[in-house]
Coordinates of C-alpha atoms and ligand atoms in Angstrom, one line a residue:
Chain A
M193 CA -5.4 -24.1 -0.6
R194 CA -8.7 -25.4 -1.6
E195 CA -9.9 -21.8 -1.6
I196 CA -7.2 -20.8 -4.2
I197 CA -8.2 -23.7 -6.4
Q198 CA -12.0 -23.0 -6.1
E199 CA -11.1 -19.2 -7.0
F200 CA -8.9 -20.3 -9.9
F201 CA -11.7 -22.2 -11.5
K202 CA -14.3 -19.6 -10.9
K203 CA -12.1 -17.1 -12.7
T204 CA -11.5 -19.4 -15.6
L205 CA -15.0 -19.3 -16.4
T206 CA -14.5 -15.4 -17.0
L207 CA -13.4 -13.9 -20.2
R208 CA -10.1 -12.5 -18.8
L209 CA -8.9 -15.9 -17.9
F210 CA -9.9 -17.4 -21.2
W211 CA -7.7 -14.7 -22.9
L212 CA -4.8 -15.2 -20.5
S213 CA -5.1 -19.1 -20.9
T214 CA -5.0 -18.6 -24.8
A215 CA -1.7 -16.2 -24.3
V216 CA 0.0 -19.0 -22.3
I217 CA -0.9 -21.6 -24.8
L218 CA 0.2 -19.4 -27.5
L219 CA 3.5 -18.7 -25.8
F220 CA 4.1 -22.5 -25.3
I221 CA 3.7 -23.3 -28.9
L222 CA 5.3 -20.4 -30.2
P223 CA 8.7 -22.0 -30.8
L224 CA 7.1 -24.2 -33.6
F225 CA 6.4 -21.0 -35.6
I226 CA 8.7 -18.4 -35.4
S227 CA 12.5 -18.3 -35.5
T228 CA 15.0 -18.5 -32.7
A229 CA 16.0 -15.0 -33.0
Y230 CA 12.4 -13.9 -31.9
I231 CA 12.3 -16.7 -29.3
S232 CA 15.3 -15.1 -27.6
L233 CA 13.6 -11.7 -28.0
I234 CA 10.6 -13.0 -26.1
S235 CA 12.7 -15.0 -23.5
E236 CA 13.9 -11.4 -22.6
M237 CA 10.7 -9.9 -22.5
L238 CA 9.6 -12.6 -20.2
I239 CA 12.4 -12.0 -17.9
M240 CA 11.8 -8.1 -17.9
A241 CA 8.1 -8.9 -17.5
L242 CA 9.0 -10.9 -14.3
A243 CA 11.3 -8.0 -13.2
G244 CA 8.7 -5.5 -13.7
C245 CA 6.1 -7.5 -11.9
A246 CA 8.6 -7.9 -9.0
L247 CA 9.2 -4.0 -8.7
N248 CA 5.5 -3.3 -9.2
L249 CA 4.8 -5.1 -5.9
M250 CA 6.9 -2.4 -4.3
M251 CA 5.8 0.5 -6.7
G252 CA 2.2 -0.2 -7.8
Y253 CA 1.1 -2.1 -4.6
T254 CA 3.0 -0.6 -1.9
G255 CA 3.6 2.8 -3.2
M256 CA 7.2 2.7 -2.7
V257 CA 9.1 4.0 -5.9
S258 CA 12.3 2.4 -6.0
F259 CA 15.1 3.7 -8.3
G260 CA 17.5 0.7 -7.6
P261 CA 15.6 -2.5 -8.7
A262 CA 18.3 -3.4 -11.0
G263 CA 20.8 -3.7 -8.0
L264 CA 18.9 -6.7 -6.5
Y265 CA 18.3 -8.1 -9.9
A266 CA 22.1 -8.0 -10.3
V267 CA 22.5 -9.7 -7.0
G268 CA 20.5 -12.6 -8.3
A269 CA 22.3 -12.8 -11.6
Y270 CA 25.6 -12.6 -10.1
T271 CA 24.9 -15.2 -7.5
T272 CA 23.8 -17.9 -9.8
A273 CA 26.6 -17.0 -12.5
L274 CA 29.4 -17.2 -9.8
L275 CA 28.0 -20.3 -8.3
L276 CA 27.8 -21.9 -11.5
K277 CA 31.3 -20.9 -12.5
K278 CA 33.2 -21.6 -9.2
T279 CA 31.5 -24.3 -7.5
G280 CA 29.9 -27.8 -8.5
I281 CA 26.5 -27.3 -6.8
P282 CA 23.6 -28.5 -8.8
F283 CA 22.0 -26.0 -11.3
A284 CA 18.6 -26.0 -9.5
A285 CA 20.3 -25.0 -6.1
T286 CA 22.1 -22.2 -8.0
M287 CA 18.7 -21.0 -9.2
V288 CA 17.4 -20.9 -5.8
A289 CA 20.3 -19.3 -4.3
G290 CA 20.0 -16.4 -6.7
P291 CA 16.6 -15.0 -5.3
I292 CA 17.6 -16.1 -1.8
M293 CA 20.7 -13.9 -1.9
A294 CA 18.8 -11.1 -3.4
G295 CA 16.3 -11.4 -0.7
L296 CA 18.9 -11.2 2.0
V297 CA 20.4 -8.1 0.3
G298 CA 17.1 -6.7 -0.1
A299 CA 16.4 -7.2 3.7
V300 CA 19.5 -5.2 4.5
V301 CA 18.9 -2.4 1.7
G302 CA 15.3 -2.2 2.7
W303 CA 15.8 -2.0 6.4
F304 CA 17.5 1.2 5.7
C305 CA 15.4 2.4 3.0
V306 CA 11.9 2.1 4.6
R307 CA 13.1 4.6 7.2
R308 CA 12.6 7.2 4.8
T309 CA 9.8 8.2 2.7
A310 CA 9.1 9.4 -1.0
V311 CA 12.1 11.1 -2.6
Y312 CA 14.5 10.1 0.2
F313 CA 13.3 6.5 -0.1
A314 CA 14.0 6.6 -3.9
L315 CA 17.4 8.2 -3.5
L316 CA 18.5 5.6 -0.8
T317 CA 17.4 2.8 -3.3
L318 CA 19.4 4.4 -5.8
A319 CA 22.4 4.9 -3.8
F320 CA 22.3 1.2 -2.7
A321 CA 22.1 0.0 -6.2
Q322 CA 25.1 2.0 -7.4
I323 CA 26.9 0.5 -4.3
I324 CA 26.1 -2.9 -5.6
W325 CA 27.2 -1.8 -9.2
T326 CA 30.6 -0.5 -7.8
I327 CA 31.3 -3.8 -6.0
F328 CA 30.6 -6.1 -9.0
F329 CA 32.7 -3.4 -11.0
E330 CA 35.6 -3.2 -8.8
W331 CA 36.2 -6.7 -7.3
Y332 CA 37.8 -7.8 -10.4
D333 CA 39.5 -10.9 -8.9
F334 CA 36.0 -12.4 -7.9
T335 CA 33.5 -11.0 -10.5
G336 CA 35.7 -10.2 -13.4
G337 CA 35.0 -6.5 -13.2
D338 CA 33.8 -4.8 -16.3
D339 CA 34.7 -7.9 -18.1
G340 CA 31.9 -9.6 -16.6
T341 CA 31.3 -13.2 -15.4
V342 CA 31.4 -15.3 -18.4
G343 CA 31.9 -18.8 -19.5
F344 CA 30.1 -20.7 -16.6
R345 CA 28.6 -24.0 -17.1
K346 CA 25.0 -24.5 -18.0
P347 CA 22.8 -27.6 -18.0
E348 CA 22.8 -29.5 -21.2
L349 CA 19.2 -29.2 -21.2
L350 CA 19.3 -25.1 -21.4
L351 CA 21.7 -25.2 -24.3
S352 CA 19.3 -24.7 -27.1
I353 CA 17.3 -21.4 -27.2
N354 CA 14.2 -23.2 -27.5
S355 CA 14.7 -25.3 -24.3
S356 CA 16.0 -22.3 -22.4
Y357 CA 13.1 -20.6 -23.6
Y358 CA 10.6 -23.0 -22.1
F359 CA 12.5 -23.1 -18.8
I360 CA 12.3 -19.2 -18.7
L361 CA 8.5 -19.2 -19.6
L362 CA 7.8 -22.0 -16.8
I363 CA 9.7 -20.2 -14.1
V364 CA 8.2 -16.8 -15.0
I365 CA 4.8 -18.3 -14.9
I366 CA 5.2 -19.8 -11.6
C367 CA 6.6 -16.5 -10.3
L368 CA 3.7 -14.5 -11.6
I369 CA 1.1 -17.0 -10.2
L370 CA 3.0 -16.7 -6.8
L371 CA 3.0 -12.8 -7.1
W372 CA -0.7 -12.8 -7.9
I373 CA -1.6 -15.1 -5.0
I374 CA 0.5 -12.5 -2.8
V375 CA -1.2 -9.5 -4.0
N376 CA -4.7 -10.9 -3.6
S377 CA -4.0 -12.0 -0.1
P378 CA -4.9 -10.1 3.1
F379 CA -1.1 -9.3 3.1
G380 CA -1.5 -7.8 -0.5
K381 CA -4.3 -5.9 0.5
T382 CA -2.5 -4.6 3.4
L383 CA 0.2 -3.3 1.1
Q384 CA -2.3 -1.5 -1.0
A385 CA -3.7 0.1 2.2
I386 CA -0.3 1.4 2.8
R387 CA 0.1 2.8 -0.8
E388 CA -3.3 4.6 -0.4
N389 CA -2.9 6.0 3.0
P390 CA 0.1 5.0 5.2
V391 CA -1.0 7.3 8.1
R392 CA -4.6 5.8 8.2
T393 CA -3.1 2.1 7.8
E394 CA -0.8 2.8 11.0
F395 CA -4.0 3.5 12.9
I396 CA -5.8 0.5 11.9
G397 CA -2.9 -1.4 13.9
V398 CA -0.5 -2.1 11.1
N399 CA 3.1 -1.6 11.6
V400 CA 3.6 0.2 8.4
K401 CA 7.4 0.2 8.4
R402 CA 7.4 -3.6 8.8
Y403 CA 5.1 -4.3 6.0
Q404 CA 7.1 -2.0 3.7
L405 CA 10.2 -4.2 4.6
Y406 CA 8.3 -7.3 3.9
A407 CA 7.2 -5.7 0.7
F408 CA 10.8 -4.7 -0.2
I409 CA 12.2 -8.4 0.7
I410 CA 9.5 -10.2 -1.6
S411 CA 10.2 -7.8 -4.3
S412 CA 13.9 -8.4 -4.1
L413 CA 13.3 -12.3 -4.1
F414 CA 11.6 -12.0 -7.5
L415 CA 14.0 -9.5 -8.7
G416 CA 16.5 -11.8 -7.9
A417 CA 14.7 -14.8 -9.8
A418 CA 14.6 -12.5 -12.8
G419 CA 18.1 -11.8 -12.7
S420 CA 19.2 -15.6 -12.2
L421 CA 17.1 -16.3 -15.1
F422 CA 18.7 -13.7 -17.2
A423 CA 22.3 -15.0 -16.2
V424 CA 21.5 -18.4 -17.6
F425 CA 19.6 -17.0 -20.7
S426 CA 22.6 -14.9 -21.7
G427 CA 25.4 -16.9 -20.4
S428 CA 27.4 -13.9 -19.0
V429 CA 26.6 -11.4 -16.4
F430 CA 28.0 -7.6 -16.3
P431 CA 28.0 -4.9 -13.6
D432 CA 25.8 -2.9 -15.8
Y433 CA 22.9 -5.1 -14.6
A434 CA 23.0 -3.2 -11.6
H435 CA 23.2 0.0 -13.4
W436 CA 20.5 2.8 -12.9
I437 CA 19.8 2.8 -16.4
K438 CA 18.7 -1.0 -16.1
S439 CA 16.7 0.2 -13.1
T440 CA 15.2 2.9 -15.4
D441 CA 14.3 0.2 -17.8
M442 CA 12.2 -1.6 -15.1
I443 CA 10.6 1.7 -13.8
V444 CA 9.5 2.5 -17.4
I445 CA 8.1 -1.0 -17.8
C446 CA 5.9 -0.7 -15.0
L447 CA 4.6 2.8 -16.0
L448 CA 4.5 1.9 -19.6
G449 CA 2.3 -1.2 -18.9
G450 CA 0.3 0.3 -16.1
M451 CA 1.4 0.3 -12.4
Y452 CA -2.3 -0.4 -11.1
N453 CA -2.8 -3.5 -12.9
F454 CA -1.1 -6.8 -12.1
L455 CA -0.3 -7.7 -15.5
G456 CA 0.7 -4.1 -16.7
P457 CA 4.4 -4.8 -16.4
V458 CA 4.1 -7.9 -18.7
I459 CA 2.6 -5.7 -21.4
G460 CA 5.2 -2.8 -20.6
S461 CA 7.8 -5.2 -21.0
A462 CA 6.6 -6.7 -24.4
V463 CA 6.2 -3.2 -25.8
Y464 CA 9.0 -1.6 -24.3
I465 CA 11.6 -4.3 -25.4
F466 CA 10.1 -4.6 -28.8
L467 CA 10.3 -0.8 -29.2
S468 CA 14.0 -0.6 -28.0
K469 CA 14.9 -3.3 -30.4
L470 CA 13.2 -1.8 -33.2
I471 CA 14.4 1.9 -32.6
S472 CA 18.0 1.0 -31.8
G473 CA 18.2 -1.2 -34.8
Y474 CA 17.5 1.8 -37.1
T475 CA 18.9 4.7 -35.1
M476 CA 21.4 5.6 -32.3
Y477 CA 18.6 7.6 -30.7
W478 CA 17.0 5.2 -28.6
M479 CA 17.5 7.5 -25.3
L480 CA 15.7 10.3 -27.3
F481 CA 12.8 8.0 -27.9
L482 CA 12.8 6.7 -24.3
G483 CA 12.5 10.3 -23.2
I484 CA 9.8 10.9 -25.5
I485 CA 7.9 7.8 -24.3
V486 CA 8.4 8.7 -20.7
V487 CA 6.9 12.4 -21.3
F488 CA 4.1 11.0 -23.2
L489 CA 3.2 8.4 -20.4
V490 CA 3.5 10.9 -17.6
L491 CA 1.4 13.7 -19.4
F492 CA -1.0 11.5 -21.3
M493 CA -1.2 8.1 -20.1
R494 CA -0.9 7.9 -16.4
N495 CA -2.2 4.4 -15.9
G496 CA -0.2 2.8 -18.8
I497 CA -1.3 0.6 -21.6
A498 CA -3.2 -1.6 -19.1
G499 CA -5.1 1.3 -17.6
F500 CA -5.8 2.7 -20.9
I501 CA -7.3 -0.5 -22.0
S502 CA -9.2 -1.0 -18.8
H503 CA -10.7 2.5 -18.5
K504 CA -11.3 3.6 -22.0
I505 CA -11.7 0.5 -23.8
A506 CA -13.3 -2.0 -21.5
P507 CA -16.2 0.2 -20.6
L508 CA -17.0 0.4 -24.3
I509 CA -17.3 -3.3 -24.5
Q510 CA -19.2 -3.4 -21.1
E511 CA -21.6 -0.9 -22.4
N512 CA -22.3 -3.3 -25.6
K513 CA -22.9 -6.1 -23.1
E514 CA -25.2 -4.2 -21.0
T515 CA -27.5 -3.1 -23.9
E516 CA -27.5 -6.6 -25.1
K517 CA -29.2 -7.8 -21.8
Chain P
M34 CA -10.6 3.9 31.2
I35 CA -8.3 6.5 30.0
E36 CA -6.4 9.0 31.8
V37 CA -4.2 11.9 30.7
E38 CA -2.0 13.3 33.4
G39 CA -0.4 16.7 32.7
L40 CA 0.0 16.3 29.1
T41 CA 2.0 19.2 27.4
K42 CA 2.9 19.6 23.9
S43 CA 4.5 22.7 22.1
F44 CA 5.2 23.4 18.4
G45 CA 8.2 25.9 18.4
G46 CA 6.7 28.7 20.5
L47 CA 3.3 27.6 20.7
T48 CA 2.1 25.6 23.5
A49 CA -0.8 23.6 21.8
I50 CA -1.6 21.4 24.8
D51 CA -0.8 23.0 28.1
N52 CA -0.6 20.8 31.2
V53 CA -3.9 19.0 30.4
Y54 CA -5.5 16.5 33.1
L55 CA -8.5 14.5 31.8
K56 CA -10.2 11.3 32.8
F57 CA -12.9 9.5 30.7
K58 CA -15.0 6.6 32.4
K59 CA -15.8 3.4 30.7
R60 CA -18.9 3.5 28.3
E61 CA -19.1 7.4 28.8
L62 CA -20.1 9.4 25.9
S63 CA -17.9 12.5 26.3
S64 CA -17.0 15.3 24.0
I65 CA -14.5 18.0 23.7
I66 CA -15.5 21.1 22.4
G67 CA -13.5 24.3 21.7
P68 CA -12.9 26.8 18.8
N69 CA -10.8 25.9 15.9
G70 CA -7.0 25.9 17.2
A71 CA -7.9 25.1 20.7
G72 CA -5.8 22.0 20.5
K73 CA -8.3 19.4 20.4
T74 CA -7.0 17.5 17.3
T75 CA -3.5 17.8 18.8
L76 CA -4.9 16.0 21.8
F77 CA -6.1 13.2 19.8
N78 CA -2.7 12.9 18.1
L79 CA -1.1 12.7 21.5
I80 CA -3.3 10.0 22.7
T81 CA -3.2 8.0 19.7
G82 CA 0.7 8.2 19.3
H83 CA 0.6 10.2 16.1
L84 CA 2.7 13.0 18.2
S85 CA 4.7 12.1 21.3
P86 CA 4.1 14.4 24.1
D87 CA 6.7 16.9 25.7
Q88 CA 5.5 15.8 29.2
G89 CA 2.8 13.9 30.8
K90 CA 1.2 10.5 30.6
I91 CA -1.5 8.6 29.1
I92 CA -2.9 5.8 31.0
F93 CA -5.3 3.4 29.3
N94 CA -7.2 0.7 31.2
G95 CA -4.2 1.0 33.9
R96 CA -1.5 0.5 31.3
D97 CA 0.8 3.4 30.3
I98 CA 0.8 3.9 26.7
T99 CA 2.8 7.1 26.3
N100 CA 5.3 7.1 23.4
L101 CA 4.0 3.8 22.0
P102 CA 3.8 3.8 18.2
P103 CA 0.2 4.4 16.7
H104 CA -0.1 0.8 15.3
E105 CA 0.3 -0.6 18.9
I106 CA -2.1 2.0 20.5
S107 CA -4.6 1.0 17.9
R108 CA -4.0 -2.6 18.8
V109 CA -4.6 -2.0 22.6
G110 CA -8.1 -0.8 21.7
I111 CA -8.2 2.7 20.6
G112 CA -9.7 3.6 17.2
R113 CA -9.7 7.0 15.7
S114 CA -11.2 8.7 12.8
F115 CA -9.7 11.9 11.4
Q116 CA -10.8 15.5 10.8
R117 CA -10.2 15.5 7.2
Q118 CA -11.4 12.4 5.6
N119 CA -8.7 9.5 5.8
I120 CA -9.7 6.5 3.9
F121 CA -8.1 4.3 1.2
P122 CA -9.5 6.2 -1.8
R123 CA -8.6 3.9 -4.6
L124 CA -9.8 0.7 -2.9
S125 CA -13.4 -0.2 -2.8
T126 CA -15.7 0.9 0.2
F127 CA -15.7 -3.2 1.1
E128 CA -12.1 -3.4 0.9
N129 CA -11.4 -0.4 3.2
I130 CA -13.6 -2.2 5.9
Q131 CA -12.2 -5.5 5.2
I132 CA -8.6 -4.6 5.5
A133 CA -9.1 -2.8 8.9
L134 CA -10.8 -6.2 9.9
F135 CA -7.8 -8.3 8.8
S136 CA -5.7 -6.3 10.9
A137 CA -8.3 -6.6 13.9
K138 CA -8.1 -10.2 13.5
H139 CA -4.4 -10.4 13.1
I140 CA -4.4 -12.1 9.6
N141 CA -3.0 -9.3 7.6
G142 CA 0.3 -11.2 7.4
K143 CA -1.3 -14.1 5.5
L144 CA 0.4 -14.5 2.3
F145 CA -1.2 -17.5 0.5
S146 CA -4.8 -17.2 0.9
Q147 CA -7.2 -15.2 -1.2
A148 CA -8.7 -12.0 0.6
K149 CA -11.6 -11.7 -1.7
N150 CA -14.0 -13.8 0.4
M151 CA -12.7 -13.5 3.8
L152 CA -14.4 -11.9 6.8
R153 CA -17.3 -11.1 4.2
D154 CA -20.2 -11.3 6.8
E155 CA -18.2 -9.2 9.3
T156 CA -17.5 -6.7 6.7
D157 CA -20.8 -6.8 5.4
E158 CA -22.2 -6.3 8.9
I159 CA -20.2 -3.1 9.6
L160 CA -20.9 -1.8 6.1
E161 CA -24.6 -2.2 7.0
S162 CA -24.2 -0.5 10.3
V163 CA -22.9 2.7 8.7
G164 CA -25.5 2.6 5.8
L165 CA -22.8 1.9 2.9
T166 CA -24.2 -1.6 1.9
D167 CA -25.3 -0.6 -1.4
K168 CA -22.0 1.4 -2.2
K169 CA -19.9 -1.3 -1.2
L170 CA -18.2 -2.1 -4.6
M171 CA -17.7 1.5 -5.3
Q172 CA -14.2 2.9 -5.3
A173 CA -14.1 4.8 -1.9
G174 CA -12.5 7.8 -3.4
Y175 CA -15.8 8.6 -5.4
L176 CA -18.1 8.3 -2.4
A177 CA -19.9 11.5 -1.7
Y178 CA -18.4 13.3 1.3
G179 CA -20.8 12.4 3.8
D180 CA -20.4 8.7 2.9
Q181 CA -16.6 9.1 3.2
K182 CA -17.3 10.2 6.8
R183 CA -19.4 7.1 7.2
L184 CA -16.8 4.9 5.9
E185 CA -14.1 6.7 8.1
I186 CA -16.3 5.8 11.2
G187 CA -16.7 2.3 9.7
I188 CA -12.8 1.7 9.6
A189 CA -12.5 3.0 13.0
L190 CA -15.1 0.5 14.4
A191 CA -13.7 -2.3 12.3
I192 CA -10.5 -2.4 14.4
E193 CA -12.9 -3.4 17.4
P194 CA -11.8 -0.6 19.7
Q195 CA -12.9 -0.1 23.3
L196 CA -12.4 3.6 22.9
L197 CA -13.6 5.5 19.9
L198 CA -12.0 8.9 19.2
L199 CA -13.9 11.0 16.5
D200 CA -12.5 14.1 15.3
E201 CA -15.3 16.3 13.9
P202 CA -16.9 13.4 12.2
T203 CA -19.8 15.9 10.9
A204 CA -17.5 18.7 9.8
G205 CA -18.6 20.0 6.3
M206 CA -22.0 18.1 6.4
S207 CA -25.3 19.5 5.7
P208 CA -27.5 19.9 9.0
R209 CA -29.5 17.0 8.1
E210 CA -26.7 14.9 7.6
T211 CA -25.3 16.0 10.7
I212 CA -28.3 14.9 12.7
E213 CA -28.3 11.5 10.9
I214 CA -24.7 10.9 11.6
T215 CA -24.7 12.0 15.3
K216 CA -27.6 9.7 15.7
L217 CA -25.8 6.8 14.0
I218 CA -23.0 7.3 16.1
K219 CA -24.8 7.3 19.4
K220 CA -26.5 4.1 18.4
L221 CA -23.5 2.3 17.4
V222 CA -21.5 3.2 20.5
K223 CA -24.3 2.3 22.9
K224 CA -24.8 -1.0 21.0
R225 CA -21.3 -2.0 21.1
G226 CA -20.7 -0.7 24.7
L227 CA -18.0 1.6 23.4
T228 CA -16.3 4.6 25.3
L229 CA -16.7 7.7 22.9
I230 CA -14.7 10.9 22.8
F231 CA -16.1 13.1 20.3
I232 CA -14.4 16.3 19.1
E233 CA -16.5 19.2 17.8
H234 CA -16.0 23.0 17.4
D235 CA -19.8 23.8 16.9
M236 CA -21.4 23.5 20.3
D237 CA -24.8 22.7 19.3
I238 CA -23.8 19.5 17.7
V239 CA -22.5 17.7 20.7
F240 CA -25.2 18.3 23.2
G241 CA -27.4 15.6 21.5
I242 CA -24.7 13.1 22.0
S243 CA -22.6 13.6 25.0
E244 CA -23.1 12.9 28.7
K245 CA -20.0 14.9 29.5
V246 CA -18.7 18.0 27.8
K247 CA -15.1 19.2 28.1
V248 CA -14.4 22.7 26.8
M249 CA -10.9 23.4 25.7
H250 CA -9.3 26.7 25.0
Q251 CA -5.7 27.6 23.9
G252 CA -4.6 24.2 25.0
R253 CA -6.4 24.1 28.4
I254 CA -9.3 22.5 29.9
I255 CA -11.2 25.4 31.0
F256 CA -14.5 23.8 32.0
E257 CA -16.1 20.2 32.5
G258 CA -19.5 19.2 32.9
T259 CA -23.0 18.0 31.6
P260 CA -24.3 19.9 28.3
K261 CA -26.5 21.7 30.6
Q262 CA -24.0 23.2 32.8
V263 CA -21.8 23.9 29.8
K264 CA -24.5 25.9 28.2
A265 CA -25.1 28.0 31.3
N266 CA -21.6 28.6 32.0
A267 CA -20.8 32.4 31.2
E268 CA -16.9 31.7 30.4
V269 CA -17.8 29.3 27.8
Q270 CA -20.3 31.3 26.3
K271 CA -17.8 34.4 26.2
I272 CA -15.2 32.2 24.3
Y273 CA -17.9 31.2 21.9
L274 CA -19.5 34.4 21.4
G275 CA -16.2 36.2 21.0
K276 CA -14.5 33.7 18.6
D277 CA -17.3 32.1 16.7
K278 CA -18.3 34.9 14.5
K279 CA -19.2 32.9 11.4
Ligands
LIG19 N1 2.0 19.4 13.5 C1 2.0 20.6 13.9 N2 3.0 21.5 13.8 C2 2.8 22.8 14.3 N3 1.6 23.4 14.6 C3 0.6 22.6 14.9 C4 0.7 21.2 14.5 N4 -0.5 20.6 14.8 C5 -1.2 21.7 15.3 N5 -0.6 22.7 15.5 C6 -1.0 24.0 16.1 O1 -1.5 23.8 17.2 C7 -2.6 24.4 17.7 C8 -3.9 23.5 17.9 O2 -4.4 23.0 16.7 P1 -5.4 21.7 16.5 O3 -5.1 20.6 17.7 O4 -5.5 21.3 15.3 O5 -6.6 22.6 17.0 P2 -8.1 22.2 16.9 O6 -8.2 20.7 16.5 O7 -8.7 22.2 18.4 O8 -8.7 23.1 15.9 C9 -2.9 25.5 16.2 O9 -2.3 26.6 16.5 C10 -2.2 24.7 15.3 O10 -1.8 25.5 14.3
LIG20 MG1 -9.1 20.0 14.8

C-alpha cells in the first residue's frame, strides 16, 4: 500500500498527472458552468468510459476480443434495477450486487469462452450476450420484457441530475483507479504477456487459461458496475442494454480512443458519444457515420486517438524538450 | 535427471519421433543435432508439454511428467527457448524478463501492488548476464535479431530452471554472434549449474559447447557420443554430407 502511495506522488510530479488532475477538478466544478442537459451527456460519457476501460482490460490488455461486453453490462443494470424495484434492501447494496452478479455470470460465461481462441472466442461471447438479451426480453413477468424494468426507487440524494452526476463521477473515478492499479500489478503485466504471446507465457509457467478467466471475471465486474450506474442514471433498464449493438458501441469506444493506452477508452467514450448525439440529432444516418468511423480507424488510426497523440504528437513535444536541454 | 522412454509421435502418416530413448545426466551439456526435419523441435515440444506423445514416458527427477500441461512442466524446472524468436514484442526488454520472474517467484497473481519496481535487481542481473542492460527500456520487438535471441535465453533463465532446453539459439546469426552466444550460454549454464540440452542443425556449432552429442535422423537417435566420436562416425558424416548441401 505504501508503495502505491509513493508511486502516486512520484507520478503527480509528472506532467501527465498534472493534466489528469486538472481534468478531474474540471469535471468536479463543471456543473457550476453548464446546463443539466450537458451534465447528463457527460454522465453518460463517464459510464461508457468505465464500460470501455472494463472491456479494455480484456481486449487491450489480455488480447481477448469480446463481442459481448454488453451482456455483462446489462446483468449489472438489471440486477440493480430489479433489486431496487422488488426488494427493500439498501441502495448501496444494490449497487454492489450489480457488479457481483455480473462477475458471477462472467465467471460462467468466461469459463466456456476461454476454452476457445480468437474468432471462436469472439463468437462465443457474442452468443452468450444474445442469450442474456433473450432472457431479459422473454422473461416478461420478471423483467418486464421489452417494456423494460422501470419506475424503481432511487435514493433522494440522486434525484437531481447534478447530484447523480457527482455520484457517477465518484464511482467511475474509483473504478478507474482500481483498474489502473490492476493493470500495473504483476497480474496486469502477466495479462499483457498473454496478449503478446500466449504460447510463450504458458512456458514461463503461467496457467494461461486461468489468467484469461480471471481477466474475464474482473472485466465483467467493472462492466456490471457501469451497468448498475447506468440503471440509476437513467431510471429504466431495457433488454437492448445487452444487445450486440451496445457491445459494438463499447468495442468502437476502445478502438477509437486507443486500446493500448489506459485512458484510451475514456477519450473514445467522450468523442464517440459526442459524435453520436451530434450526428443523430441532424440525420438518421448515424449507422453510416459509425461505419465510416470504424473504417477510418482500422485503416488509418490503428492505435486510436490516444495512440495518435502519444506516437505522433508527444514525440514532437519531447523533441522540443530535448533541444532545450 | 531427465529420461525419455520409448517416445513416439506421429503427425498423420509421418512419424516425427520414432521410439526414442534418451537419458541426460545432471549438469551435463548435451546437444542434439540432426538435419532439418529430423524431429528435434518435436522432441522438445513433447518434453515441455506443448505436444502430447502417442506413446512413451518422460521422467524428470524421478517424476513422470508425461502429459502435464506446459505451465506445470515449466514449474517443475524445465525452461525452454524457441527456434523462432518468441518474446513479448510490445513490452520492454526489462518487462520481458521481469514478468518471467514474477512467474518464477509465484507473484504474478498479485493484483494490488505496483509491478514497476518489483524484482528490479533480479531482473537487472539477468539482463546484465545476457548483455542487454543498455537496451532494457527498449520495446523488445524493436531489438535486433541477435538481441531478441539473447532475450529469449534471458526469459528461459528467469524461470530459474534446472534443465534448459535451447532450440537453435544461434539460428540466423552471423558467425561472430554465434560464437559469442555459444560462449555466453556455456558460461551461464556452468555458473548456474544447469543441465543443458541444445538443439542445432549445424554440426560445427555444437562441438564447442557440448560434452555429449546425440544425432537424430528421421525421428530416431542414430548415434550418441562425445563430439570427437561424432565427428569420426561415418554414418553421421554421410547424413550430413548427403543432406546439408547449402
Ligand atoms: N505440429 C506439426 N504438425 C504436423 N507436422 C509437424 C508438426 N511439427 C513438426 N512436424 C513435422 O515433423 C517433422 C519433424 O519436424 P521438427 O521436429 O520441426 O524437425 P527439426 O526441428 O529437427 O528440424 C517435420 O517433417 C515436420 O514437418
Ligand atoms: Mg527445429
